[in-house]
Short mmCIF file of C-alpha atoms in Angstrom, two decimals:
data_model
loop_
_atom_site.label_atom_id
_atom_site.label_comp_id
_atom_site.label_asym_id
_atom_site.label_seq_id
_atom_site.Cartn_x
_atom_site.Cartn_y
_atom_site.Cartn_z
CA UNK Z 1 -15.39 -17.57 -2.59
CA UNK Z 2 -14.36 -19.82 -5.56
CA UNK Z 3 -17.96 -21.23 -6.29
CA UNK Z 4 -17.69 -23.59 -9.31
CA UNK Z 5 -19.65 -26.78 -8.99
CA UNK Z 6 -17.02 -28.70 -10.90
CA UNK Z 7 -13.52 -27.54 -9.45
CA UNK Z 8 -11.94 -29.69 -12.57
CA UNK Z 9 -14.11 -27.50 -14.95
CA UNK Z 10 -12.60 -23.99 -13.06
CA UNK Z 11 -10.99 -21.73 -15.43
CA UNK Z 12 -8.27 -19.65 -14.35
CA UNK Z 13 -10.00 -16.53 -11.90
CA UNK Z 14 -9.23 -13.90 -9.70
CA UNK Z 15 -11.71 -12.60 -7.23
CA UNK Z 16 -12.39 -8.93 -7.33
CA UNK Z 17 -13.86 -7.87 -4.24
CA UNK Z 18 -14.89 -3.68 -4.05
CA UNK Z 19 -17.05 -1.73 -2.65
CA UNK Z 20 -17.76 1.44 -4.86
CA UNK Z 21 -16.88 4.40 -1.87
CA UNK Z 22 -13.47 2.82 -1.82
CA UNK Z 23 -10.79 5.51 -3.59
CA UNK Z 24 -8.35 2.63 -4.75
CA UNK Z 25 -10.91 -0.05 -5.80
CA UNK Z 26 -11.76 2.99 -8.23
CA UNK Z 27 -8.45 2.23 -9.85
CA UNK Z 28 -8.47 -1.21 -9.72
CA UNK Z 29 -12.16 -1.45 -11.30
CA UNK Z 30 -11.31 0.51 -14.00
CA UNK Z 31 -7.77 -1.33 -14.88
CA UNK Z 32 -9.16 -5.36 -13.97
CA UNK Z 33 -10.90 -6.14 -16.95
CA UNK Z 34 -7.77 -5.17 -19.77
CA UNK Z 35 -5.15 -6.50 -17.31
CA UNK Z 36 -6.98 -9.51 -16.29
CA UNK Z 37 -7.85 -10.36 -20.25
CA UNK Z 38 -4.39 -10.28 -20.98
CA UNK Z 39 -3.61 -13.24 -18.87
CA UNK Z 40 -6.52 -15.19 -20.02
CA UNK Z 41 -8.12 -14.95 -16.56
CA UNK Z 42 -11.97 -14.07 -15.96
CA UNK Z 43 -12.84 -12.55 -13.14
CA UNK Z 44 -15.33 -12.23 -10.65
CA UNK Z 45 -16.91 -9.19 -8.96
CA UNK Z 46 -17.56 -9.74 -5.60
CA UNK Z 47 -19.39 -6.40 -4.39
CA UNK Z 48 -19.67 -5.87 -0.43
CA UNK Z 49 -19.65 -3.46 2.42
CA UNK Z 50 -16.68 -2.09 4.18
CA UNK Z 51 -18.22 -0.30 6.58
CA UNK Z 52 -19.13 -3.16 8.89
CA UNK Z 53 -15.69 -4.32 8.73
CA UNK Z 54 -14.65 -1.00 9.14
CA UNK Z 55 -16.90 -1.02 12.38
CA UNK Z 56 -15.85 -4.30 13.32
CA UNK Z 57 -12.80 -2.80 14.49
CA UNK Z 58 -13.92 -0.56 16.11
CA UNK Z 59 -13.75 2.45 13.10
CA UNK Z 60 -17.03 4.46 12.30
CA UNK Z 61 -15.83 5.54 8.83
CA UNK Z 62 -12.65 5.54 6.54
CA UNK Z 63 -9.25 5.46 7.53
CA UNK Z 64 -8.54 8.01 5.65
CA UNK Z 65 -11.12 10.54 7.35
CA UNK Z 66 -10.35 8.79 10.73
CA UNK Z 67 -6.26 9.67 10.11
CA UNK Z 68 -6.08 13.13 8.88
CA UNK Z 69 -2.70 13.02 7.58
CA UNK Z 70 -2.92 9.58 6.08
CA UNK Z 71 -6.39 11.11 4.35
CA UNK Z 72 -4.45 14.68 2.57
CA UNK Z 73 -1.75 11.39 1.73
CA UNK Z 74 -4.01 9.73 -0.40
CA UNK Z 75 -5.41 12.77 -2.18
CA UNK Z 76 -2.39 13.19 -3.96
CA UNK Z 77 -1.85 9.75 -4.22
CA UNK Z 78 -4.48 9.10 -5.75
CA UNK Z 79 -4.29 12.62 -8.50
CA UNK Z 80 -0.56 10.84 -9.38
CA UNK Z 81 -1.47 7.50 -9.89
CA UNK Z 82 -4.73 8.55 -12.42
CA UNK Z 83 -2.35 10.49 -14.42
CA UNK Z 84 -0.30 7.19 -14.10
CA UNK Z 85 -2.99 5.25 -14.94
CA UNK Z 86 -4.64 7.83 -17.76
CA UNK Z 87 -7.99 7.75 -16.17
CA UNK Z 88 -10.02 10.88 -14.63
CA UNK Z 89 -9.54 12.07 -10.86
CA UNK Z 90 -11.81 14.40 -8.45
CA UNK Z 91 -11.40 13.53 -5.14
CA UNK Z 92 -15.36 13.62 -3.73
CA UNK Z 93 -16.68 16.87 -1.90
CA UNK Z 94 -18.24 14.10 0.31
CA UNK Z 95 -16.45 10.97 1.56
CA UNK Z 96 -16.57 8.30 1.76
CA UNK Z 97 -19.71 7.80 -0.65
CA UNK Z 98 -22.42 5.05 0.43
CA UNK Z 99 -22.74 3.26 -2.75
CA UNK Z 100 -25.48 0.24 -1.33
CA UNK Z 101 -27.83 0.82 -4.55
CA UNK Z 102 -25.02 -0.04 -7.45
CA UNK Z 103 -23.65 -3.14 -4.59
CA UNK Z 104 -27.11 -4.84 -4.87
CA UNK Z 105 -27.12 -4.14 -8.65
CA UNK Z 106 -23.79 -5.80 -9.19
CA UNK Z 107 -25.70 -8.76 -7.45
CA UNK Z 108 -28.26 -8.85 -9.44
CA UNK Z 109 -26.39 -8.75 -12.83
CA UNK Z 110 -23.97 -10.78 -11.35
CA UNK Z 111 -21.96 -12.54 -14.24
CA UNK Z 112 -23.74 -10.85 -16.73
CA UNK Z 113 -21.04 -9.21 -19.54
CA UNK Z 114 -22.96 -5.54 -18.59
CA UNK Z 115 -21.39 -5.83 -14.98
CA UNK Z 116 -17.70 -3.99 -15.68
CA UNK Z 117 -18.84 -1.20 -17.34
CA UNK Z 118 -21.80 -0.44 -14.95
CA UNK Z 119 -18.92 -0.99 -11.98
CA UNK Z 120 -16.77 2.21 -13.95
CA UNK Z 121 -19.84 4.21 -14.75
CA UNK Z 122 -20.69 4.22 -10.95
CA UNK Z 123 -16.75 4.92 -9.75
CA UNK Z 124 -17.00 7.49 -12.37
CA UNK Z 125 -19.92 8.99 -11.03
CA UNK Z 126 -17.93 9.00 -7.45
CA UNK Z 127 -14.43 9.89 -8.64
CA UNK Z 128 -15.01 11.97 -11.47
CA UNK Z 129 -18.20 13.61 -11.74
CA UNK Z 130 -18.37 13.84 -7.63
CA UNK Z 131 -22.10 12.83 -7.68
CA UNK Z 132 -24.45 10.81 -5.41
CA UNK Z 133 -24.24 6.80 -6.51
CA UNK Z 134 -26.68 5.68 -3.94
CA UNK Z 135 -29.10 8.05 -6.09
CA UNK Z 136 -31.83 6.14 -8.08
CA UNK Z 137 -31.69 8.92 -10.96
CA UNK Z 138 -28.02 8.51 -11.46
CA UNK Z 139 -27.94 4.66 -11.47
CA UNK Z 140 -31.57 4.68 -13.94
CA UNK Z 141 -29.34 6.73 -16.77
CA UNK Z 142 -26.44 4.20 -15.92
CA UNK Z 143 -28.82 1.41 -16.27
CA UNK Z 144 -30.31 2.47 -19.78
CA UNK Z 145 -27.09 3.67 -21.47
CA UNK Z 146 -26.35 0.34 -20.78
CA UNK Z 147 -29.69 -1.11 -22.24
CA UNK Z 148 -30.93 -2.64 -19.12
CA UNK Z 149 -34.55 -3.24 -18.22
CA UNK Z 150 -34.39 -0.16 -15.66
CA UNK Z 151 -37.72 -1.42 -13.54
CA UNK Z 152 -36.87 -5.10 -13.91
CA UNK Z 153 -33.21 -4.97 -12.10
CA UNK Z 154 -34.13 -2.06 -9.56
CA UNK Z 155 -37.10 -4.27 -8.68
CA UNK Z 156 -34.54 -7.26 -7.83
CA UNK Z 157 -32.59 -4.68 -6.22
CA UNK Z 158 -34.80 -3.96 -3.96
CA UNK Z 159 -35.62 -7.32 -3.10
CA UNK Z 160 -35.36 -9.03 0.41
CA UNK Z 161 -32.94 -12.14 -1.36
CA UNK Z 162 -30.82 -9.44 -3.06
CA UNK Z 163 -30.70 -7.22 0.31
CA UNK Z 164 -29.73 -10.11 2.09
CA UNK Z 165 -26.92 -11.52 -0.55
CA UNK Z 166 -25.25 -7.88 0.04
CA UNK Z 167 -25.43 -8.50 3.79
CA UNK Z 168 -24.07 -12.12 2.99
CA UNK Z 169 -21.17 -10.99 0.71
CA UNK Z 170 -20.13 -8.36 4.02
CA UNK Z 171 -20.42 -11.73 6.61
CA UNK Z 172 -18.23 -13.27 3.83
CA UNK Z 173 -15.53 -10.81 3.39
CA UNK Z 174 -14.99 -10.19 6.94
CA UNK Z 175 -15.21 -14.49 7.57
CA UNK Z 176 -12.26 -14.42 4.92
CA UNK Z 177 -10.22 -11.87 7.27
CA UNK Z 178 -10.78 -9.08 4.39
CA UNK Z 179 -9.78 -5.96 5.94
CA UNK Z 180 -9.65 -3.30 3.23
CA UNK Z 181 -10.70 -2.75 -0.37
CA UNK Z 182 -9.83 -4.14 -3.13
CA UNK Z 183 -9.00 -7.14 -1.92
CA UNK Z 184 -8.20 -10.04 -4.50
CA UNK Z 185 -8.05 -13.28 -3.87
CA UNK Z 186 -6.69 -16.00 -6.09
CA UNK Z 187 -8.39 -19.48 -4.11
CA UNK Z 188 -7.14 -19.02 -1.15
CA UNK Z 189 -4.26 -16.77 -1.73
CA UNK Z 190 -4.80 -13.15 -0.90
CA UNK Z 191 -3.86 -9.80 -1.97
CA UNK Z 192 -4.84 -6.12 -0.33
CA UNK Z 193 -4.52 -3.35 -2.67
CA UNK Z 194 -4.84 -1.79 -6.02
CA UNK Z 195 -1.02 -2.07 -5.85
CA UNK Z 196 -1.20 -5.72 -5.74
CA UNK Z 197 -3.48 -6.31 -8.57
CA UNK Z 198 -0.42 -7.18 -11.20
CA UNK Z 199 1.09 -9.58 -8.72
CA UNK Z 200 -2.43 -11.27 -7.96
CA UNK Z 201 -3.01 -11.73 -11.96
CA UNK Z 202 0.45 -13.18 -12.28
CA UNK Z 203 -0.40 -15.69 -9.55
CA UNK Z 204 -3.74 -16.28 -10.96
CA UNK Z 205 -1.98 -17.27 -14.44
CA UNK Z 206 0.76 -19.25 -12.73
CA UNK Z 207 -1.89 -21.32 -10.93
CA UNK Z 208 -1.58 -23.90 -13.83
CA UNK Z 209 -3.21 -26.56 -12.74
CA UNK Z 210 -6.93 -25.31 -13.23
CA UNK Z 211 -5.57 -23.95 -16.45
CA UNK Z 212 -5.41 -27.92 -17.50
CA UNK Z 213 -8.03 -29.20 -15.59
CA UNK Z 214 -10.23 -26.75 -17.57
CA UNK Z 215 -9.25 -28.14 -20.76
CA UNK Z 216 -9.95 -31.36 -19.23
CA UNK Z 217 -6.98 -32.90 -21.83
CA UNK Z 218 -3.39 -32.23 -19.99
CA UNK Z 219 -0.70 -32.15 -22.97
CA UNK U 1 14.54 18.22 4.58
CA UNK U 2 16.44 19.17 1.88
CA UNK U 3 19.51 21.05 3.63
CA UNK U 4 21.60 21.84 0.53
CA UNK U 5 22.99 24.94 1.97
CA UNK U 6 23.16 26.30 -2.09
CA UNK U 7 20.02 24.88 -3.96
CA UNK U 8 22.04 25.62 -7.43
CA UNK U 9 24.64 22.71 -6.70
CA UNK U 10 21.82 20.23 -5.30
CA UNK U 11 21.88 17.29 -7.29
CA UNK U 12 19.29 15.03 -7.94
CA UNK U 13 18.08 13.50 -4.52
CA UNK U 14 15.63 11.01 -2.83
CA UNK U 15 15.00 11.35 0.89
CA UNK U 16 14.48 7.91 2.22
CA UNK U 17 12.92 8.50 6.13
CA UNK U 18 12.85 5.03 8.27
CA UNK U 19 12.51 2.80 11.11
CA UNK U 20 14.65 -0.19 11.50
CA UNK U 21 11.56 -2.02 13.01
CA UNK U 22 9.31 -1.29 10.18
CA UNK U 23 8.63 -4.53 7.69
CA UNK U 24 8.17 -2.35 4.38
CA UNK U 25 11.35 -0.33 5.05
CA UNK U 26 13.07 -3.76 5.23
CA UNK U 27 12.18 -4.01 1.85
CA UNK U 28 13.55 -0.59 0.54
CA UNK U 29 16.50 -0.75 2.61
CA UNK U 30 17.50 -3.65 0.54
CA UNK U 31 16.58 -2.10 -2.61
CA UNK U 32 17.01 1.84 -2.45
CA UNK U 33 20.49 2.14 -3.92
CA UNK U 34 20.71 0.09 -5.97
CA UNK U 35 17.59 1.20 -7.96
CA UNK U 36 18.57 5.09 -7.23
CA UNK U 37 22.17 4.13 -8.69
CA UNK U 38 20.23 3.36 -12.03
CA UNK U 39 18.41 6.74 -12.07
CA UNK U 40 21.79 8.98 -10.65
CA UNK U 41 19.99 9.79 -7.61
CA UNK U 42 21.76 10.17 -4.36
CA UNK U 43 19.88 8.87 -1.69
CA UNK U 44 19.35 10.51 1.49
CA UNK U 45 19.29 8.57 4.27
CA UNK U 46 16.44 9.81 7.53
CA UNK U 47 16.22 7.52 10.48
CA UNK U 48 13.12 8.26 13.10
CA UNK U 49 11.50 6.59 15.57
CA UNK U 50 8.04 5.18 14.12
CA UNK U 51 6.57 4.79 17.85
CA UNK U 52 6.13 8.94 18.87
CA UNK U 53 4.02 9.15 15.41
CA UNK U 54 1.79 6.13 15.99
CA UNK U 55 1.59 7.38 19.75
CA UNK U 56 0.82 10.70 18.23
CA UNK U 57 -2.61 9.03 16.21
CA UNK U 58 -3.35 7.06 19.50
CA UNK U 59 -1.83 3.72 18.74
CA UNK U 60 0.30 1.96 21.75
CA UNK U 61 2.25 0.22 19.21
CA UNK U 62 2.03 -0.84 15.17
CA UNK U 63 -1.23 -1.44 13.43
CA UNK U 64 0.27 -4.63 12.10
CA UNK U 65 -0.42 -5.48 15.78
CA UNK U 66 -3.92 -3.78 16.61
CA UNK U 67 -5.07 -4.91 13.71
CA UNK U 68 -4.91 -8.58 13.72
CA UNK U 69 -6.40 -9.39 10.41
CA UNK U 70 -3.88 -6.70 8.61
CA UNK U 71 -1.01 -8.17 10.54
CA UNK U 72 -1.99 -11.62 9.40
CA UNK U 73 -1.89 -10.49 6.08
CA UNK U 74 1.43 -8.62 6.17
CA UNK U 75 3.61 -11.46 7.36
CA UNK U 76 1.87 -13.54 3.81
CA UNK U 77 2.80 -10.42 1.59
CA UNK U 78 6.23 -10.01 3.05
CA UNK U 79 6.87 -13.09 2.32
CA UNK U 80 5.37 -13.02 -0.81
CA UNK U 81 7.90 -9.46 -1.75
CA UNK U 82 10.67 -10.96 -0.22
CA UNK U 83 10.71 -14.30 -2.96
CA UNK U 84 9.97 -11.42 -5.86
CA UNK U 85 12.64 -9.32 -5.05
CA UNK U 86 15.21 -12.28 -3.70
CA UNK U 87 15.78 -11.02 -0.41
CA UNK U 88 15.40 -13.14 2.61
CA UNK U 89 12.64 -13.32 4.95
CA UNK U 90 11.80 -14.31 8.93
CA UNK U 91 8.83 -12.85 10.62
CA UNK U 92 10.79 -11.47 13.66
CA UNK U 93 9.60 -13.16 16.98
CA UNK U 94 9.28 -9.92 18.52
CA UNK U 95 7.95 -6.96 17.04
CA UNK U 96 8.15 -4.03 16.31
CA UNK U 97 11.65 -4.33 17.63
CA UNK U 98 12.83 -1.16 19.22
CA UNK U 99 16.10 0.35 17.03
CA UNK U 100 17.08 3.43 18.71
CA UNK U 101 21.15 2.59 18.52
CA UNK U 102 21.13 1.57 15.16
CA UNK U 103 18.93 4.70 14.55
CA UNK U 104 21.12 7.15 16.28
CA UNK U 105 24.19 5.07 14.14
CA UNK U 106 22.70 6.12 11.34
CA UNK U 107 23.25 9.76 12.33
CA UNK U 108 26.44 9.09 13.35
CA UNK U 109 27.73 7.90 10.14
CA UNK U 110 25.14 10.06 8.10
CA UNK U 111 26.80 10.71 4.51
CA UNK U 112 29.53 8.35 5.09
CA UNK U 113 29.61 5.55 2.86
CA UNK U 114 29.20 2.35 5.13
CA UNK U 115 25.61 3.64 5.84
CA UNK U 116 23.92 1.67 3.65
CA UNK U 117 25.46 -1.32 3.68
CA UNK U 118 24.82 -0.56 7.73
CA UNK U 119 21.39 0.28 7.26
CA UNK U 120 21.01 -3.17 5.03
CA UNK U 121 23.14 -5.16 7.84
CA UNK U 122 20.57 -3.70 10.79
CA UNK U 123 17.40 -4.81 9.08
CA UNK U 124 19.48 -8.09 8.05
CA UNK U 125 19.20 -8.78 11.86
CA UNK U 126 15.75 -8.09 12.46
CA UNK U 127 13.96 -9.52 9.52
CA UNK U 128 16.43 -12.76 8.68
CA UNK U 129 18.44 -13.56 11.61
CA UNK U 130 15.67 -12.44 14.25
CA UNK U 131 17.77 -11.02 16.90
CA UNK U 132 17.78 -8.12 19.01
CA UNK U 133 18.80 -4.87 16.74
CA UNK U 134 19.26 -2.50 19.33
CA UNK U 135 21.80 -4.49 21.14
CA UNK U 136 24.83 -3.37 21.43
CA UNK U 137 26.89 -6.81 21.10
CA UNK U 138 24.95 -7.38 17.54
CA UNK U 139 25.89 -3.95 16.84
CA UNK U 140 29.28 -4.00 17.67
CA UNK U 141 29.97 -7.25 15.03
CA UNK U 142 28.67 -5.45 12.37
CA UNK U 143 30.66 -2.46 13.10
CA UNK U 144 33.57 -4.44 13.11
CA UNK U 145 32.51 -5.84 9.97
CA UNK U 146 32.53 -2.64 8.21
CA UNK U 147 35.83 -1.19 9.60
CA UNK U 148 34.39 1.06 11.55
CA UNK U 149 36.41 2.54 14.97
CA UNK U 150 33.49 0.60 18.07
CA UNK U 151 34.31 3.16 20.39
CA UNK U 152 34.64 6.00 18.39
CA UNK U 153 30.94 5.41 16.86
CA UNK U 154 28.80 3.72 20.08
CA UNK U 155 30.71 6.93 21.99
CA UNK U 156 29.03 9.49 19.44
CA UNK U 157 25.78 7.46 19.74
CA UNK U 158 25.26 7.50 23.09
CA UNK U 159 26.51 11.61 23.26
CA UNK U 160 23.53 14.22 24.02
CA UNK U 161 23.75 15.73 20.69
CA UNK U 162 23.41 12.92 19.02
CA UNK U 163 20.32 11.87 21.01
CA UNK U 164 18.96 15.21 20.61
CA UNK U 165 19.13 15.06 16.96
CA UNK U 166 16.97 11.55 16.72
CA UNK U 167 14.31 13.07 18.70
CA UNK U 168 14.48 16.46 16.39
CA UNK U 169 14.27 14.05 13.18
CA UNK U 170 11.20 12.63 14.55
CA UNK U 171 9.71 15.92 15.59
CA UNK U 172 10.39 16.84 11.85
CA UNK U 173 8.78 13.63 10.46
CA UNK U 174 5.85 14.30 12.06
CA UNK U 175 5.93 18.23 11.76
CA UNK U 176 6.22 16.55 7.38
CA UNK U 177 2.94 14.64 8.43
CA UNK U 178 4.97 11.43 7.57
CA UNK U 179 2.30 8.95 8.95
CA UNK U 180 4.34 5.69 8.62
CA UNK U 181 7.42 4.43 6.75
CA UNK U 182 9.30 4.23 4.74
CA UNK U 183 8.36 6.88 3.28
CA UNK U 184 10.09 9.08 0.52
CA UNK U 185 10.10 12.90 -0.10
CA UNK U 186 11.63 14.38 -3.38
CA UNK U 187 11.95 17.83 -2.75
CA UNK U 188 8.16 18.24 -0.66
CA UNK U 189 6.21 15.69 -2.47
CA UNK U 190 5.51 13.00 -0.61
CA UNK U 191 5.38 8.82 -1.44
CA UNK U 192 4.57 6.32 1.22
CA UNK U 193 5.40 2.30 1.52
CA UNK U 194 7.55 0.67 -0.18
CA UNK U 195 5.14 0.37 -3.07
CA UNK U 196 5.74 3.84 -4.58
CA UNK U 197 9.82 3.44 -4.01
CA UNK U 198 9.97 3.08 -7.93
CA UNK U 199 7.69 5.80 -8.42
CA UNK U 200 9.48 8.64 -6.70
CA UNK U 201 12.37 7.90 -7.95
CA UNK U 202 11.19 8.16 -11.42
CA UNK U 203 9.66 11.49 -10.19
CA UNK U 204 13.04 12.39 -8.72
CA UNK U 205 14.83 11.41 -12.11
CA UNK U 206 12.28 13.80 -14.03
CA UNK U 207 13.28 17.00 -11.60
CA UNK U 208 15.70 18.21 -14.93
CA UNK U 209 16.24 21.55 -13.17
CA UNK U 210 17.59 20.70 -10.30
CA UNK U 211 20.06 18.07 -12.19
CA UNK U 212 21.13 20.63 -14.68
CA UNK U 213 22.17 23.50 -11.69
CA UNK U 214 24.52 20.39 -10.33
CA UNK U 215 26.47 21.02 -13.54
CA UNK U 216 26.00 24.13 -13.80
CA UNK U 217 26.20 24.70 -17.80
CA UNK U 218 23.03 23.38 -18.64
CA UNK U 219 23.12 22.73 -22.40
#
């Protein structure tokens, strides 16, 4: 949800929302940030769940296990578009990866300037090294490469308001008719995909009018 | 399947498998040649029946259907690729729309030049003009329009053989694990949705060997 207070004070933004088991948000969180700069647009990192949605229709894991052919599909999908894309590919020996540690973590940092890398250290983890990202070890040598106060945002991780944000963020997406991951959303205007990130940026920086109203002086 | 009888004199070649009642193979009907003109790559046209695959993963019809939220979303993206690629757009009133005639056209006429502009006519009907596209009145106009002999083609179409051959090009889509359409093989590797259209032709246009055994004096 576009949250600003002040709607005439909203810069340009594109809503980012990703949940790290997801094979194509891993693409999409590590190409946001550089495409999303280069149209002036910030954007927010909406972490949630998809398996509740996932189980909200009636699905009690990935797609892409669920359909076997769709799921050997993306595998090589996915190999062509990171040599596309230049970044690292393994697809994981297990699948898909519960990643509800680094969610609540993205909460707690939330629009802190730490948040993008620790979002590709954790798909990295997943989709390159093939480890465990729900494991506390993995995420504490995330954490202090980053220079983070390791017990400080674990504790808040673990906290009943941070649980229940995650659990809020899930109600949210699925409220907003989100039905896979990414998912972008531009105000109102959505877009499903890693595929549709370019077009959703090029809305974003066509949306002109919170460009101005930003500036708070139209020419 | 790639049926050059001598592999030496194939040339450089997209297969393009579809359903007339599918919304993304609208899109790359309307765009296929003229983007595989660009890259010298003769396109391959494969019509099959979407419905037998779905039935195959348990689905009664399209997902754009039992999945209400995705299908919501579709009809705004559609119409969102339709204005980017200036093609026109309708959410049909029915669908999926059931093509079989137009389908078994297309093996009628398959390699003969009025194909695609057939092909493009056919979805034409179901996606802008919203009428019935496997009846045989709309058919027979756009026959007409393209010089074609009526009798001589809706004869061939409604022939056993002909029929046979449909059902055997969906028993081979499915044998492929194609999972949904369009989707696009270049030589055995496999690109789904309209999405990756540009993409495997860009893989077909970088398949040198093939190309330089159409000439047969490579330099």
């Amino acid at each position: 949800m576009v949250t600003a207070s002040q709607p005439s004070a909203q810069p340009r933004e594109i809503e980012f929302w990703l949940d790290f088991g997801s094979t194509y948000s891993y693409l999409s969180v590590m190409r946001v940030e550089d495409l999303a700069s280069k149209h002036d647009i910030h954007v927010s990192w909406q972490p949630f769940l998809l398996g509740p949605i996932f189980q909200s229709f009636g699905w009690n894991t990935s797609p892409f296990v669920l359909q076997k052919e769709k799921g050997e599909y993306v595998q090589k999908d996915m190999a062509r578009l990171c040599r596309k894309y230049g970044i690292p590919w393994k697809m994981p020996t297990e699948f898909p990866r519960l990643g509800v540690l680094p969610l609540r973590i993205m909460l707690v940092g939330a629009g802190q300037p730490w948040i993008p890398e620790f979002a590709q250290r954790v798909m990295l983890l997943n989709f390159h090294l093939d480890r465990d990202i729900n494991s506390r070890e993995e995420i504490v040598i995330i954490l202090t490469d980053l220079g983070q106060s390791v017990d400080d945002v674990l504790g808040q991780a673990q906290s009943e308001p941070i649980k229940k944000r995650l659990r809020d963020q899930t109600d949210n997406a699925r409220a907003r008719k989100v039905f896979g991951a990414p998912t972008f959303f531009v105000g109102e205007e959505m877009f499903w995909g890693n595929d549709r990130l370019e077009d959703a940026l090029e809305f974003a920086a066509a949306t002109k009018g919170a460009r101005v109203g930003s500036q708070g002086n139209p020419p």
